């Protein structure tokens, strides 16, 4: 692959409720959507790949497709608890690949929506979402990294940055 790799989870495009639930700094979902799309496209180029670790959009198919196609890069969805439509639905919206299950990436990184149990005796680290700003979960440890939108400035984060931060926690 020629481009960079980015990750993000829990964008919840179009979901006014998530603004209240997670104290997001947006007036409404239109403002949130615009800011996140702008952040995304300032960060991700057309040759880049973005793993979306669940809970992409609360919109119906037409608006989800519009947003997905507006965002730069090749997008891969690891489905979350709010991604209830079929895999084909999300492919039709613009995701190149869709998985209902965690994915092992580059032989070491487990990409999932929910945090997975990982300990020091396992040869993996977990990149996950779902927990948003819940303080019971660290942003980063030697075994995992949370990419919920709230924790990464509502902007996809470069995989190289995640590797550096997880490596510094060991």
PDB file of C-alpha atoms in Angstrom:
ATOM      1  CA  UNK A   1       0.000   0.000   0.000  1.00  0.00           C
ATOM      2  CA  UNK A   2       1.298   3.424  -0.938  1.00  0.00           C
ATOM      3  CA  UNK A   3      -0.541   5.624   1.566  1.00  0.00           C
ATOM      4  CA  UNK A   4      -0.713   5.944   5.311  1.00  0.00           C
ATOM      5  CA  UNK A   5      -3.009   4.032   7.639  1.00  0.00           C
ATOM      6  CA  UNK A   6      -5.419   5.786  10.003  1.00  0.00           C
ATOM      7  CA  UNK A   7      -7.970   4.649  12.571  1.00  0.00           C
ATOM      8  CA  UNK A   8     -11.055   6.130  14.217  1.00  0.00           C
ATOM      9  CA  UNK A   9     -14.142   4.786  16.003  1.00  0.00           C
ATOM     10  CA  UNK A  10     -17.499   6.101  17.157  1.00  0.00           C
ATOM     11  CA  UNK A  11     -17.963   8.961  14.718  1.00  0.00           C
ATOM     12  CA  UNK A  12     -21.752   8.604  15.039  1.00  0.00           C
ATOM     13  CA  UNK A  13     -22.384  10.932  12.100  1.00  0.00           C
ATOM     14  CA  UNK A  14     -25.902  12.384  12.350  1.00  0.00           C
ATOM     15  CA  UNK A  15     -26.484  11.393  15.968  1.00  0.00           C
ATOM     16  CA  UNK A  16     -27.565  14.393  18.064  1.00  0.00           C
ATOM     17  CA  UNK A  17     -27.881  12.160  21.136  1.00  0.00           C
ATOM     18  CA  UNK A  18     -24.178  11.297  21.219  1.00  0.00           C
ATOM     19  CA  UNK A  19     -23.373  15.006  21.639  1.00  0.00           C
ATOM     20  CA  UNK A  20     -25.249  15.022  24.932  1.00  0.00           C
ATOM     21  CA  UNK A  21     -24.226  11.530  26.082  1.00  0.00           C
ATOM     22  CA  UNK A  22     -20.522  12.142  25.549  1.00  0.00           C
ATOM     23  CA  UNK A  23     -20.394  15.922  26.110  1.00  0.00           C
ATOM     24  CA  UNK A  24     -19.134  16.505  22.598  1.00  0.00           C
ATOM     25  CA  UNK A  25     -18.300  20.170  21.906  1.00  0.00           C
ATOM     26  CA  UNK A  26     -20.806  20.625  19.077  1.00  0.00           C
ATOM     27  CA  UNK A  27     -24.117  22.521  18.888  1.00  0.00           C
ATOM     28  CA  UNK A  28     -25.794  19.796  16.832  1.00  0.00           C
ATOM     29  CA  UNK A  29     -25.039  16.883  14.516  1.00  0.00           C
ATOM     30  CA  UNK A  30     -24.730  19.127  11.449  1.00  0.00           C
ATOM     31  CA  UNK A  31     -21.924  21.047  13.182  1.00  0.00           C
ATOM     32  CA  UNK A  32     -20.358  17.797  14.429  1.00  0.00           C
ATOM     33  CA  UNK A  33     -20.534  16.180  10.987  1.00  0.00           C
ATOM     34  CA  UNK A  34     -18.950  19.213   9.334  1.00  0.00           C
ATOM     35  CA  UNK A  35     -16.100  19.423  11.844  1.00  0.00           C
ATOM     36  CA  UNK A  36     -15.325  15.715  11.721  1.00  0.00           C
ATOM     37  CA  UNK A  37     -15.456  15.621   7.904  1.00  0.00           C
ATOM     38  CA  UNK A  38     -13.173  18.654   7.713  1.00  0.00           C
ATOM     39  CA  UNK A  39     -10.715  17.142  10.231  1.00  0.00           C
ATOM     40  CA  UNK A  40     -10.791  13.833   8.335  1.00  0.00           C
ATOM     41  CA  UNK A  41     -10.100  15.382   4.932  1.00  0.00           C
ATOM     42  CA  UNK A  42      -7.309  17.628   6.276  1.00  0.00           C
ATOM     43  CA  UNK A  43      -5.615  14.509   7.674  1.00  0.00           C
ATOM     44  CA  UNK A  44      -6.390  11.639   5.286  1.00  0.00           C
ATOM     45  CA  UNK A  45      -5.339  11.674   1.639  1.00  0.00           C
ATOM     46  CA  UNK A  46      -6.890   9.809  -1.290  1.00  0.00           C
ATOM     47  CA  UNK A  47      -4.154   7.121  -1.200  1.00  0.00           C
ATOM     48  CA  UNK A  48      -4.590   6.479   2.534  1.00  0.00           C
ATOM     49  CA  UNK A  49      -6.576   3.744   4.273  1.00  0.00           C
ATOM     50  CA  UNK A  50      -8.871   4.328   7.262  1.00  0.00           C
ATOM     51  CA  UNK A  51     -10.102   1.611   9.588  1.00  0.00           C
ATOM     52  CA  UNK A  52     -13.393   2.727  11.125  1.00  0.00           C
ATOM     53  CA  UNK A  53     -13.811   0.664  14.283  1.00  0.00           C
ATOM     54  CA  UNK A  54     -17.570   0.851  14.479  1.00  0.00           C
ATOM     55  CA  UNK A  55     -20.521   3.163  14.983  1.00  0.00           C
ATOM     56  CA  UNK A  56     -20.019   5.195  11.823  1.00  0.00           C
ATOM     57  CA  UNK A  57     -23.408   6.817  11.162  1.00  0.00           C
ATOM     58  CA  UNK A  58     -26.918   7.181  12.535  1.00  0.00           C
ATOM     59  CA  UNK A  59     -28.239   8.314   9.150  1.00  0.00           C
ATOM     60  CA  UNK A  60     -30.111   6.250   6.605  1.00  0.00           C
ATOM     61  CA  UNK A  61     -28.398   4.827   3.548  1.00  0.00           C
ATOM     62  CA  UNK A  62     -28.444   7.870   1.248  1.00  0.00           C
ATOM     63  CA  UNK A  63     -26.926  10.275   3.774  1.00  0.00           C
ATOM     64  CA  UNK A  64     -24.472   7.636   5.058  1.00  0.00           C
ATOM     65  CA  UNK A  65     -23.358   7.034   1.468  1.00  0.00           C
ATOM     66  CA  UNK A  66     -22.992  10.794   0.918  1.00  0.00           C
ATOM     67  CA  UNK A  67     -20.796  11.187   4.002  1.00  0.00           C
ATOM     68  CA  UNK A  68     -18.743   8.080   3.299  1.00  0.00           C
ATOM     69  CA  UNK A  69     -17.990   9.233  -0.243  1.00  0.00           C
ATOM     70  CA  UNK A  70     -17.161  12.738   0.961  1.00  0.00           C
ATOM     71  CA  UNK A  71     -14.410  11.399   3.237  1.00  0.00           C
ATOM     72  CA  UNK A  72     -10.940  10.860   1.769  1.00  0.00           C
ATOM     73  CA  UNK A  73      -9.210   7.520   1.582  1.00  0.00           C
ATOM     74  CA  UNK A  74     -10.163   3.887   1.324  1.00  0.00           C
ATOM     75  CA  UNK A  75     -12.453   3.000   4.214  1.00  0.00           C
ATOM     76  CA  UNK A  76     -12.755  -0.339   6.016  1.00  0.00           C
ATOM     77  CA  UNK A  77     -15.477  -0.860   8.618  1.00  0.00           C
ATOM     78  CA  UNK A  78     -15.190  -3.145  11.621  1.00  0.00           C
ATOM     79  CA  UNK A  79     -18.843  -3.097  12.644  1.00  0.00           C
ATOM     80  CA  UNK A  80     -19.922  -1.748  16.015  1.00  0.00           C
ATOM     81  CA  UNK A  81     -23.082  -2.173  18.037  1.00  0.00           C
ATOM     82  CA  UNK A  82     -24.833   0.637  16.122  1.00  0.00           C
ATOM     83  CA  UNK A  83     -23.844  -0.662  12.657  1.00  0.00           C
ATOM     84  CA  UNK A  84     -26.918  -2.880  12.356  1.00  0.00           C
ATOM     85  CA  UNK A  85     -27.336  -3.086   8.590  1.00  0.00           C
ATOM     86  CA  UNK A  86     -25.905  -5.831   6.368  1.00  0.00           C
ATOM     87  CA  UNK A  87     -22.287  -5.843   5.233  1.00  0.00           C
ATOM     88  CA  UNK A  88     -23.516  -5.254   1.676  1.00  0.00           C
ATOM     89  CA  UNK A  89     -25.371  -2.133   2.846  1.00  0.00           C
ATOM     90  CA  UNK A  90     -22.100  -0.626   4.135  1.00  0.00           C
ATOM     91  CA  UNK A  91     -20.225  -1.655   0.973  1.00  0.00           C
ATOM     92  CA  UNK A  92     -22.939   0.113  -1.035  1.00  0.00           C
ATOM     93  CA  UNK A  93     -22.343   3.182   1.139  1.00  0.00           C
ATOM     94  CA  UNK A  94     -18.668   3.256   0.157  1.00  0.00           C
ATOM     95  CA  UNK A  95     -16.703   0.993   2.469  1.00  0.00           C
ATOM     96  CA  UNK A  96     -14.259  -1.195   0.581  1.00  0.00           C
ATOM     97  CA  UNK A  97     -14.418  -3.948   3.200  1.00  0.00           C
ATOM     98  CA  UNK A  98     -16.717  -4.692   6.127  1.00  0.00           C
ATOM     99  CA  UNK A  99     -16.209  -7.137   9.002  1.00  0.00           C
ATOM    100  CA  UNK A 100     -18.526  -8.170  11.806  1.00  0.00           C
ATOM    101  CA  UNK A 101     -15.579  -9.537  13.763  1.00  0.00           C
ATOM    102  CA  UNK A 102     -12.240  -8.226  15.060  1.00  0.00           C
ATOM    103  CA  UNK A 103      -9.417  -8.273  12.538  1.00  0.00           C
ATOM    104  CA  UNK A 104      -5.750  -9.073  13.139  1.00  0.00           C
ATOM    105  CA  UNK A 105      -3.707  -6.409  11.368  1.00  0.00           C
ATOM    106  CA  UNK A 106       0.017  -6.651  10.664  1.00  0.00           C
ATOM    107  CA  UNK A 107       0.303  -9.855  12.731  1.00  0.00           C
ATOM    108  CA  UNK A 108       0.114  -8.067  16.100  1.00  0.00           C
ATOM    109  CA  UNK A 109      -2.731  -5.557  16.235  1.00  0.00           C
ATOM    110  CA  UNK A 110      -6.269  -6.699  16.986  1.00  0.00           C
ATOM    111  CA  UNK A 111      -8.699  -4.145  15.555  1.00  0.00           C
ATOM    112  CA  UNK A 112     -12.129  -4.266  17.170  1.00  0.00           C
ATOM    113  CA  UNK A 113     -15.075  -2.143  18.149  1.00  0.00           C
ATOM    114  CA  UNK A 114     -15.223  -3.432  21.717  1.00  0.00           C
ATOM    115  CA  UNK A 115     -12.095  -3.566  23.894  1.00  0.00           C
ATOM    116  CA  UNK A 116     -10.705  -7.091  24.000  1.00  0.00           C
ATOM    117  CA  UNK A 117      -9.014  -8.837  26.900  1.00  0.00           C
ATOM    118  CA  UNK A 118      -5.261  -8.699  26.319  1.00  0.00           C
ATOM    119  CA  UNK A 119      -2.521  -9.417  28.876  1.00  0.00           C
ATOM    120  CA  UNK A 120       1.275  -9.366  28.962  1.00  0.00           C
ATOM    121  CA  UNK A 121       1.513 -13.032  27.998  1.00  0.00           C
ATOM    122  CA  UNK A 122      -0.365 -12.553  24.732  1.00  0.00           C
ATOM    123  CA  UNK A 123       1.431 -11.556  21.543  1.00  0.00           C
ATOM    124  CA  UNK A 124      -1.164  -8.905  20.608  1.00  0.00           C
ATOM    125  CA  UNK A 125      -2.245  -5.352  21.292  1.00  0.00           C
ATOM    126  CA  UNK A 126      -5.815  -4.141  20.797  1.00  0.00           C
ATOM    127  CA  UNK A 127      -6.951  -0.986  19.010  1.00  0.00           C
ATOM    128  CA  UNK A 128     -10.587  -0.396  19.886  1.00  0.00           C
ATOM    129  CA  UNK A 129     -13.466   2.051  20.274  1.00  0.00           C
ATOM    130  CA  UNK A 130     -16.891   1.774  21.905  1.00  0.00           C
ATOM    131  CA  UNK A 131     -15.928   3.192  25.318  1.00  0.00           C
ATOM    132  CA  UNK A 132     -15.914   6.854  24.206  1.00  0.00           C
ATOM    133  CA  UNK A 133     -14.708   8.911  27.184  1.00  0.00           C
ATOM    134  CA  UNK A 134     -15.310   6.295  29.883  1.00  0.00           C
ATOM    135  CA  UNK A 135     -12.512   6.847  32.438  1.00  0.00           C
ATOM    136  CA  UNK A 136     -12.453   3.145  33.326  1.00  0.00           C
ATOM    137  CA  UNK A 137     -10.501   2.643  30.079  1.00  0.00           C
ATOM    138  CA  UNK A 138      -7.102   4.213  29.461  1.00  0.00           C
ATOM    139  CA  UNK A 139      -6.407   6.077  26.231  1.00  0.00           C
ATOM    140  CA  UNK A 140      -3.279   4.002  25.818  1.00  0.00           C
ATOM    141  CA  UNK A 141      -1.502   1.124  27.538  1.00  0.00           C
ATOM    142  CA  UNK A 142       1.133  -1.403  26.577  1.00  0.00           C
ATOM    143  CA  UNK A 143      -1.704  -3.648  25.408  1.00  0.00           C
ATOM    144  CA  UNK A 144      -4.188  -1.314  23.786  1.00  0.00           C
ATOM    145  CA  UNK A 145      -5.195   2.012  22.349  1.00  0.00           C
ATOM    146  CA  UNK A 146      -8.654   3.614  22.243  1.00  0.00           C
ATOM    147  CA  UNK A 147      -9.561   5.433  19.023  1.00  0.00           C
ATOM    148  CA  UNK A 148     -13.028   6.636  20.063  1.00  0.00           C
ATOM    149  CA  UNK A 149     -13.469  10.018  18.364  1.00  0.00           C
ATOM    150  CA  UNK A 150     -13.549  11.909  21.683  1.00  0.00           C
ATOM    151  CA  UNK A 151     -10.096  10.652  22.605  1.00  0.00           C
ATOM    152  CA  UNK A 152      -8.351  11.534  19.357  1.00  0.00           C
ATOM    153  CA  UNK A 153      -9.672  15.022  18.677  1.00  0.00           C
ATOM    154  CA  UNK A 154     -12.492  13.891  16.336  1.00  0.00           C
ATOM    155  CA  UNK A 155      -9.814  13.199  13.727  1.00  0.00           C
ATOM    156  CA  UNK A 156      -8.486   9.883  12.383  1.00  0.00           C
ATOM    157  CA  UNK A 157      -5.154   9.050  14.021  1.00  0.00           C
ATOM    158  CA  UNK A 158      -2.139   7.768  12.142  1.00  0.00           C
ATOM    159  CA  UNK A 159      -1.262   4.129  12.851  1.00  0.00           C
ATOM    160  CA  UNK A 160       2.416   5.111  13.236  1.00  0.00           C
ATOM    161  CA  UNK A 161       1.461   7.412  16.124  1.00  0.00           C
ATOM    162  CA  UNK A 162      -0.472   4.598  17.803  1.00  0.00           C
ATOM    163  CA  UNK A 163       2.549   2.278  17.501  1.00  0.00           C
ATOM    164  CA  UNK A 164       4.827   4.888  19.079  1.00  0.00           C
ATOM    165  CA  UNK A 165       2.447   5.546  21.965  1.00  0.00           C
ATOM    166  CA  UNK A 166       1.721   1.886  22.717  1.00  0.00           C
ATOM    167  CA  UNK A 167       5.437   1.098  22.510  1.00  0.00           C
ATOM    168  CA  UNK A 168       6.241   3.864  25.000  1.00  0.00           C
ATOM    169  CA  UNK A 169       3.778   2.385  27.518  1.00  0.00           C
ATOM    170  CA  UNK A 170       5.543  -1.003  27.736  1.00  0.00           C
TER     171      UNK A 170
END
